Amino acid sequence: AVGLIYILLGALMAVTYVGLGLAAAQGEEQVFLVVMGLGMGAFCAAFGVPMVAAAVGLRRGDFWAWVIAVIVGGMFAPSICLPIGALLLYAMLVQETREAFLNREG
């Protein structure tokens, strides 16, 4: 769910800033708003797409998805998203989950 929120938020920011830039701004301000909107959209998508892919892969029991989930949890833990990152790391690194995915690797 968090990954989908990131993707939707990125699309919304991109449309908003690009629209503002094209409709209201002139010259350098227009270029700045368009580039900022596209950059923010791409940044959010860069976080959202791996989360969605990991969720789909975890549901199927894929080892690579477990690795991505641990990486995403590690990225979230030292940020304002600490509760999400800590919960994700705990869920992925608890012995039962870890053994289930590490045994699927081979």
Short mmCIF file of C-alpha atoms in Angstrom, two decimals:
data_model
loop_
_atom_site.label_atom_id
_atom_site.label_comp_id
_atom_site.label_asym_id
_atom_site.label_seq_id
_atom_site.Cartn_x
_atom_site.Cartn_y
_atom_site.Cartn_z
CA ALA A 1 0.00 0.00 0.00
CA VAL A 2 2.84 2.40 0.81
CA GLY A 3 4.40 1.82 -2.61
CA LEU A 4 1.15 2.66 -4.37
CA ILE A 5 0.84 5.82 -2.28
CA TYR A 6 4.35 6.86 -3.37
CA ILE A 7 3.50 6.24 -7.03
CA LEU A 8 0.20 8.16 -6.81
CA LEU A 9 1.83 10.99 -4.87
CA GLY A 10 4.59 11.24 -7.46
CA ALA A 11 2.10 11.35 -10.31
CA LEU A 12 0.04 13.99 -8.50
CA MET A 13 3.09 16.17 -7.81
CA ALA A 14 4.31 15.83 -11.38
CA VAL A 15 0.93 16.82 -12.83
CA THR A 16 0.53 19.70 -10.36
CA TYR A 17 3.94 21.27 -10.86
CA VAL A 18 4.04 20.71 -14.61
CA GLY A 19 0.54 22.17 -14.88
CA LEU A 20 1.46 25.19 -12.77
CA GLY A 21 4.60 25.71 -14.78
CA LEU A 22 2.84 25.54 -18.11
CA ALA A 23 -0.21 27.57 -17.06
CA ALA A 24 1.06 30.29 -14.75
CA ALA A 25 4.79 30.77 -15.05
CA GLN A 26 6.96 32.41 -17.67
CA GLY A 27 10.57 31.87 -18.75
CA GLU A 28 12.93 30.39 -16.17
CA GLU A 29 10.16 29.90 -13.60
CA GLN A 30 8.25 27.78 -16.09
CA VAL A 31 11.26 25.58 -16.78
CA PHE A 32 12.00 25.27 -13.04
CA LEU A 33 8.44 24.17 -12.17
CA VAL A 34 8.26 21.66 -15.03
CA VAL A 35 11.66 20.14 -14.19
CA MET A 36 10.85 20.10 -10.47
CA GLY A 37 7.52 18.36 -11.10
CA LEU A 38 9.07 15.73 -13.34
CA GLY A 39 11.95 15.21 -10.90
CA MET A 40 9.66 14.81 -7.89
CA GLY A 41 7.46 12.39 -9.81
CA ALA A 42 10.46 10.31 -10.87
CA PHE A 43 11.88 10.35 -7.32
CA CYS A 44 8.62 9.09 -5.80
CA ALA A 45 8.25 6.45 -8.50
CA ALA A 46 11.84 5.32 -7.85
CA PHE A 47 10.78 4.46 -4.29
CA GLY A 48 7.27 3.26 -5.06
CA VAL A 49 7.95 0.79 -7.86
CA PRO A 50 10.44 -1.37 -5.87
CA MET A 51 8.02 -1.47 -2.94
CA VAL A 52 5.17 -2.68 -5.14
CA ALA A 53 7.46 -5.21 -6.84
CA ALA A 54 8.64 -6.47 -3.44
CA ALA A 55 5.06 -6.84 -2.21
CA VAL A 56 4.11 -8.89 -5.28
CA GLY A 57 7.27 -11.00 -4.99
CA LEU A 58 6.80 -11.59 -1.26
CA ARG A 59 3.29 -12.80 -1.89
CA ARG A 60 4.73 -15.34 -4.34
CA GLY A 61 7.52 -16.25 -1.91
CA ASP A 62 10.42 -15.00 -4.06
CA PHE A 63 13.84 -14.61 -2.42
CA TRP A 64 14.69 -11.45 -4.40
CA ALA A 65 11.57 -9.76 -2.99
CA TRP A 66 12.73 -10.54 0.55
CA VAL A 67 16.07 -8.88 -0.23
CA ILE A 68 14.34 -5.77 -1.64
CA ALA A 69 12.05 -5.60 1.41
CA VAL A 70 15.06 -5.70 3.76
CA ILE A 71 16.78 -2.95 1.73
CA VAL A 72 13.65 -0.76 1.72
CA GLY A 73 13.20 -1.31 5.47
CA GLY A 74 16.83 -0.33 6.00
CA MET A 75 16.34 2.83 3.95
CA PHE A 76 13.18 3.79 5.87
CA ALA A 77 14.53 3.04 9.37
CA PRO A 78 16.86 6.05 9.73
CA SER A 79 14.26 8.51 8.40
CA ILE A 80 10.94 10.00 9.42
CA CYS A 81 9.41 6.70 8.25
CA LEU A 82 11.03 4.91 11.22
CA PRO A 83 7.89 3.02 12.31
CA ILE A 84 7.35 1.59 8.81
CA GLY A 85 11.04 0.74 8.39
CA ALA A 86 11.32 -0.86 11.83
CA LEU A 87 8.17 -2.93 11.31
CA LEU A 88 9.32 -4.04 7.87
CA LEU A 89 12.79 -4.99 9.13
CA TYR A 90 11.31 -6.86 12.08
CA ALA A 91 8.87 -8.76 9.86
CA MET A 92 11.57 -9.69 7.34
CA LEU A 93 14.30 -10.58 9.85
CA VAL A 94 12.29 -12.56 12.39
CA GLN A 95 13.63 -16.13 12.40
CA GLU A 96 10.58 -17.80 10.84
CA THR A 97 10.41 -15.40 7.88
CA ARG A 98 14.17 -15.34 7.39
CA GLU A 99 14.38 -19.14 7.30
CA ALA A 100 11.43 -19.41 4.92
CA PHE A 101 13.00 -17.10 2.34
CA LEU A 102 16.63 -18.18 2.78
CA ASN A 103 15.65 -21.82 2.23
CA ARG A 104 13.95 -20.84 -1.06
CA GLU A 105 17.17 -19.30 -2.43
CA GLY A 106 18.64 -22.62 -3.53
#
